[in-house]
Amino acid sequence: MEGSLIQKRFSPSVLRILILLILIFQMADSTDSASAKPEVHIVYMQRPEGVDPEAYDIQVLSSVLGSEHAAKEALLYSYNNAASGFSASLTPKQVEDIKNKEGVLSVAPSRSYQLHEGAGNMRLA
């Protein structure tokens, strides 16, 4: 009886159009997250003792990005002194994947700040 109620309210062509629209919206949503633009993130790590920091960073990135070449392309800088980690261009999906890797303490987006130019920076004529 329900099938006949749906058939009375919607013609088969209207149902096809509705299903097509639902599929289009689902595909658009999945491609947005998969093709998100990479942004620079800082990955703070606890590296094992006695390893080459950059080589270890590339190894961790390779496990997420799929190849050593992709890891070298994404790696921007390895931090060794004040902090232990690296900065890399990562998509949101890659950020989530790398958070689950052993030794990763945290992942934070890189931020740039503009110093305030106040009265102390005025030039005397």
XYZ file of C-alpha atoms in Angstrom:
125
model
C 0.000 0.000 0.000
C 2.897 2.386 0.746
C 4.339 1.778 -2.707
C 1.106 2.835 -4.325
C 0.973 5.982 -2.141
C 4.458 6.996 -3.298
C 3.568 6.244 -6.899
C 0.438 8.416 -6.604
C 2.355 11.354 -5.157
C 5.462 11.219 -7.357
C 5.778 10.202 -10.975
C 8.689 7.899 -11.914
C 10.514 10.775 -13.644
C 10.301 12.955 -10.514
C 11.655 10.083 -8.402
C 14.566 9.616 -10.821
C 15.398 13.316 -10.651
C 15.302 13.275 -6.833
C 17.582 10.235 -6.673
C 19.967 11.833 -9.177
C 20.124 15.045 -7.125
C 20.830 13.106 -3.934
C 23.690 11.256 -5.652
C 25.138 14.486 -7.054
C 25.125 16.132 -3.615
C 26.767 13.092 -2.030
C 29.504 13.026 -4.681
C 30.118 16.767 -4.311
C 30.454 16.386 -0.540
C 32.937 13.495 -0.836
C 35.075 15.240 -3.473
C 35.260 18.418 -1.369
C 36.900 16.581 1.520
C 39.122 14.422 -0.714
C 40.390 17.301 -2.833
C 40.808 19.829 -0.041
C 43.726 22.158 -0.557
C 46.816 21.287 1.486
C 47.764 23.759 4.199
C 50.931 24.036 6.250
C 50.796 22.205 9.575
C 53.391 21.725 12.285
C 53.693 18.151 13.515
C 55.223 17.862 16.992
C 56.890 14.497 17.548
C 58.805 12.414 19.980
C 61.484 10.860 17.781
C 63.429 7.741 18.799
C 66.971 8.338 20.057
C 69.785 8.152 17.521
C 67.758 8.577 14.320
C 68.350 11.158 11.618
C 65.510 13.653 12.228
C 64.776 14.501 8.591
C 64.932 10.865 7.464
C 62.529 9.891 10.255
C 60.170 12.744 9.338
C 60.143 11.587 5.708
C 59.452 8.023 6.840
C 56.438 9.143 8.913
C 55.134 11.343 6.089
C 55.641 8.540 3.543
C 53.387 6.254 5.551
C 50.576 8.814 5.213
C 51.250 10.225 1.737
C 52.042 6.916 0.058
C 55.545 7.544 -1.277
C 58.902 8.964 -0.313
C 58.740 11.380 -3.247
C 55.392 12.806 -2.051
C 56.778 13.077 1.482
C 59.842 15.025 0.304
C 57.581 17.353 -1.692
C 55.316 18.009 1.313
C 58.080 18.404 3.931
C 58.951 22.059 4.454
C 61.198 22.025 7.516
C 62.456 19.667 10.231
C 62.660 21.115 13.749
C 65.452 19.732 15.924
C 66.432 22.258 18.596
C 63.680 24.007 20.554
C 61.027 21.572 19.336
C 61.035 18.139 17.795
C 58.947 17.772 14.662
C 58.417 19.116 11.190
C 56.223 21.348 9.085
C 54.515 20.017 5.975
C 51.714 20.776 3.526
C 48.854 18.455 4.477
C 45.189 18.051 3.563
C 42.630 17.676 6.368
C 42.464 13.905 5.722
C 46.266 13.609 5.929
C 46.244 15.589 9.187
C 43.789 13.109 10.694
C 45.879 10.160 9.459
C 49.166 11.505 10.792
C 47.660 12.203 14.231
C 47.344 8.422 14.675
C 51.012 7.684 13.964
C 53.291 6.509 16.736
C 55.385 9.304 18.211
C 53.135 12.140 17.024
C 52.308 14.351 19.994
C 50.161 16.952 18.250
C 49.430 18.586 14.903
C 48.684 22.295 14.647
C 48.023 24.580 11.703
C 50.875 26.980 11.025
C 49.944 30.575 11.761
C 51.624 33.831 10.783
C 51.163 36.911 12.891
C 51.596 40.558 11.928
C 53.335 42.717 14.506
C 51.325 45.745 15.514
C 52.726 48.994 14.175
C 51.941 51.495 16.879
C 53.209 54.915 17.848
C 56.610 53.490 18.738
C 57.306 52.828 15.070
C 56.627 56.389 13.878
C 59.406 58.151 12.010
C 60.520 61.564 13.104
C 60.641 64.104 10.299
